[in-house]
XYZ file of C-alpha atoms in Angstrom:
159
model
C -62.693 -26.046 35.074
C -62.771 -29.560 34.395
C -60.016 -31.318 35.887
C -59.569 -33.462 32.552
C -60.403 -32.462 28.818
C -60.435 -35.167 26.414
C -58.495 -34.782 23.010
C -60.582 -36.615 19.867
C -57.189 -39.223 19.843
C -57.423 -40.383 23.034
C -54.979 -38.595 24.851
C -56.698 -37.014 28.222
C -55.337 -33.258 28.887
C -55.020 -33.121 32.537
C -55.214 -29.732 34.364
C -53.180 -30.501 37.295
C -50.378 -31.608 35.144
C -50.536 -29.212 32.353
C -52.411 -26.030 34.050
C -53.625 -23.614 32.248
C -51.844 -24.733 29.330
C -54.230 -27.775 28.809
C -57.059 -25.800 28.074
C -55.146 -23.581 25.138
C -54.311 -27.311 23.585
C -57.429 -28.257 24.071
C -58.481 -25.154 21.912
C -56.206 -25.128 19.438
C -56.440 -29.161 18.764
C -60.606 -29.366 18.942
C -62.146 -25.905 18.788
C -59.987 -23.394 16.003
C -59.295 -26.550 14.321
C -62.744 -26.909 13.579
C -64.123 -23.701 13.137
C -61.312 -22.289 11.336
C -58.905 -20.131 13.522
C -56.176 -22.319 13.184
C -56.455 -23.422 9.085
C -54.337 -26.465 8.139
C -51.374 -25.638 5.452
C -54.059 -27.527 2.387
C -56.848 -25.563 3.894
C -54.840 -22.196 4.120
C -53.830 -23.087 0.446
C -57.381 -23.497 -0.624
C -58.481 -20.197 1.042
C -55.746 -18.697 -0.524
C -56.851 -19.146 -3.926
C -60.040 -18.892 -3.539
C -59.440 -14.841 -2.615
C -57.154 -14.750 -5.436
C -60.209 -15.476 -7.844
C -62.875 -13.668 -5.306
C -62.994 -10.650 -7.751
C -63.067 -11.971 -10.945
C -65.604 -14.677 -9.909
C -68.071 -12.183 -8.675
C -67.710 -9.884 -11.802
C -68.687 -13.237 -13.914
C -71.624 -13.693 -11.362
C -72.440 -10.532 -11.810
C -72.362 -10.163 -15.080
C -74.609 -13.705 -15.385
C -77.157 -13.271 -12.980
C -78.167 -9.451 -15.001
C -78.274 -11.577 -18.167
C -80.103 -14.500 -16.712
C -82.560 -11.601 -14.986
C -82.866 -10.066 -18.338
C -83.764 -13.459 -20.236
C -86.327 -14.435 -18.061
C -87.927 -10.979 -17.651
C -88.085 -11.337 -21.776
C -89.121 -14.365 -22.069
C -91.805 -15.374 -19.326
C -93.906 -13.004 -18.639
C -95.921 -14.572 -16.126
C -92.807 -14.410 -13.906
C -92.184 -11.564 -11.593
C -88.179 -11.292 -11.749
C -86.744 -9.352 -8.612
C -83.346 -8.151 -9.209
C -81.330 -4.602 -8.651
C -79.725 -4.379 -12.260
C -83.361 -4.476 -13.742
C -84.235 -1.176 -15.181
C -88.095 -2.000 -14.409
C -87.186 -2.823 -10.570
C -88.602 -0.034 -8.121
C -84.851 -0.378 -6.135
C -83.087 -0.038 -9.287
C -82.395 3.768 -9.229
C -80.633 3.229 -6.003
C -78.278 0.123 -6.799
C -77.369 2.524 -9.687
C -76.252 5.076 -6.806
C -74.678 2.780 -4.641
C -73.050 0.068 -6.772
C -69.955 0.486 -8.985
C -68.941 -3.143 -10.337
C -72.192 -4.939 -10.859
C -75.192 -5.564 -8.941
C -74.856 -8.688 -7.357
C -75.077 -12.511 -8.036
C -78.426 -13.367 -6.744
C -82.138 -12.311 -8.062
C -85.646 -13.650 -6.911
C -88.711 -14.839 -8.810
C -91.858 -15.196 -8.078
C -94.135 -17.368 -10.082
C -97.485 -16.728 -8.550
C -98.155 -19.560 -6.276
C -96.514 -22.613 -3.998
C -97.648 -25.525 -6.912
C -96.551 -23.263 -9.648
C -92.988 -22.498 -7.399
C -92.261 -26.330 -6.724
C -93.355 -27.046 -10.925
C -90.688 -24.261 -11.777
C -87.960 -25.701 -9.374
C -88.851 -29.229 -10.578
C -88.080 -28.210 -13.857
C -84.840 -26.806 -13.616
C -81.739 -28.915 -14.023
C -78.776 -27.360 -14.089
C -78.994 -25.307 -10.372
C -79.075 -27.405 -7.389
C -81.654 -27.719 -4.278
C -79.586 -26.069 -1.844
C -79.890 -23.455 1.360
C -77.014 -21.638 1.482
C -75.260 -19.126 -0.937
C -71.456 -18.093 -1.293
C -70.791 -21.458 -3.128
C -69.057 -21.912 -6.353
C -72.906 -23.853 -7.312
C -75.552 -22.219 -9.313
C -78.351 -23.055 -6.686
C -82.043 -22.825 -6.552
C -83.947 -22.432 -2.987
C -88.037 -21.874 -2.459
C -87.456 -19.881 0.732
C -91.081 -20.152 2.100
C -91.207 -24.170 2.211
C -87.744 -24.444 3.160
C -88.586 -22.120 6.437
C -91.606 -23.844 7.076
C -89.432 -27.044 7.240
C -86.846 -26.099 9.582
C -89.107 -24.591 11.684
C -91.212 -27.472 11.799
C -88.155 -29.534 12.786
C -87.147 -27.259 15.587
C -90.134 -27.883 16.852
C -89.693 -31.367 16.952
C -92.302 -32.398 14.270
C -91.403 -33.819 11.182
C -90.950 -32.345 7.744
């Protein structure tokens, strides 16, 4: 082990003074603090309420995305609409089976081809260009181009 671990203030925790105690501050102050295993009192708060509202937010989602599935099956046909709570879908006979409240919050399109994907995200202007889901955004992601990115920049190209 290190014979010194430096705290973000400053403060140097020293292993011959402090033993093995150093290391446990050294956790608690740098690594749960930031990933989450030690949650400040605003931050345990937050979480807090956030569960509170956990099941009535995902009946809502729910309940929007089958609508939203629905209106754009209707309405463009040119548009292949993936979702579980489609009667048309081939998977929908088992979501049926296996899920009670809903079917979930998230569907996929497919519009055919990359120009007419970017067009259709382009268009859109209430969901936002984002990666990751279990946010309280409605968000739109191309999931082909967006691989083909991060890959690229793993690989230390640009993209």
């Amino acid at each position: 082990m290190h014979k010194k671990l430096k705290k973000r203030t400053g403060q140097f925790w020293n292993y011959n003074k402090n033993g093995p105690m150093a290391f446990v501050a050294k956790l608690r102050n740098g690594s749960f603090r930031n990933t989450g295993a030690c949650l400040s009192p605003v931050n345990a708060y937050l979480n807090l309420i956030g569960i509170e509202t956990l099941g009535l937010r995902m009946e809502r989602e729910c309940q929007n995305a089958l609508e939203l599935a629905h209106w754009i099956a209707e309405n463009y046909s040119d548009i292949i609409v993936n979702y579980p709570g489609l009667e048309s879908g081939s998977w929908h006979h088992v979501a049926k089976e296996q899920f009670e409240h809903g079917y979930g919050a998230i569907f996929t399109l497919r519009v055919g081809s990359k120009e007419k994907a970017f067009k259709f995200i382009d268009s859109l202007t209430i969901p936002y260009i984002i990666s990751n889901i279990g946010d309280t955004k409605t968000l739109k992601n191309q999931r082909l181009i967006r691989n083909k990115v991060q890959e690229e920049n793993e690989n230390g190209r640009k993209g």
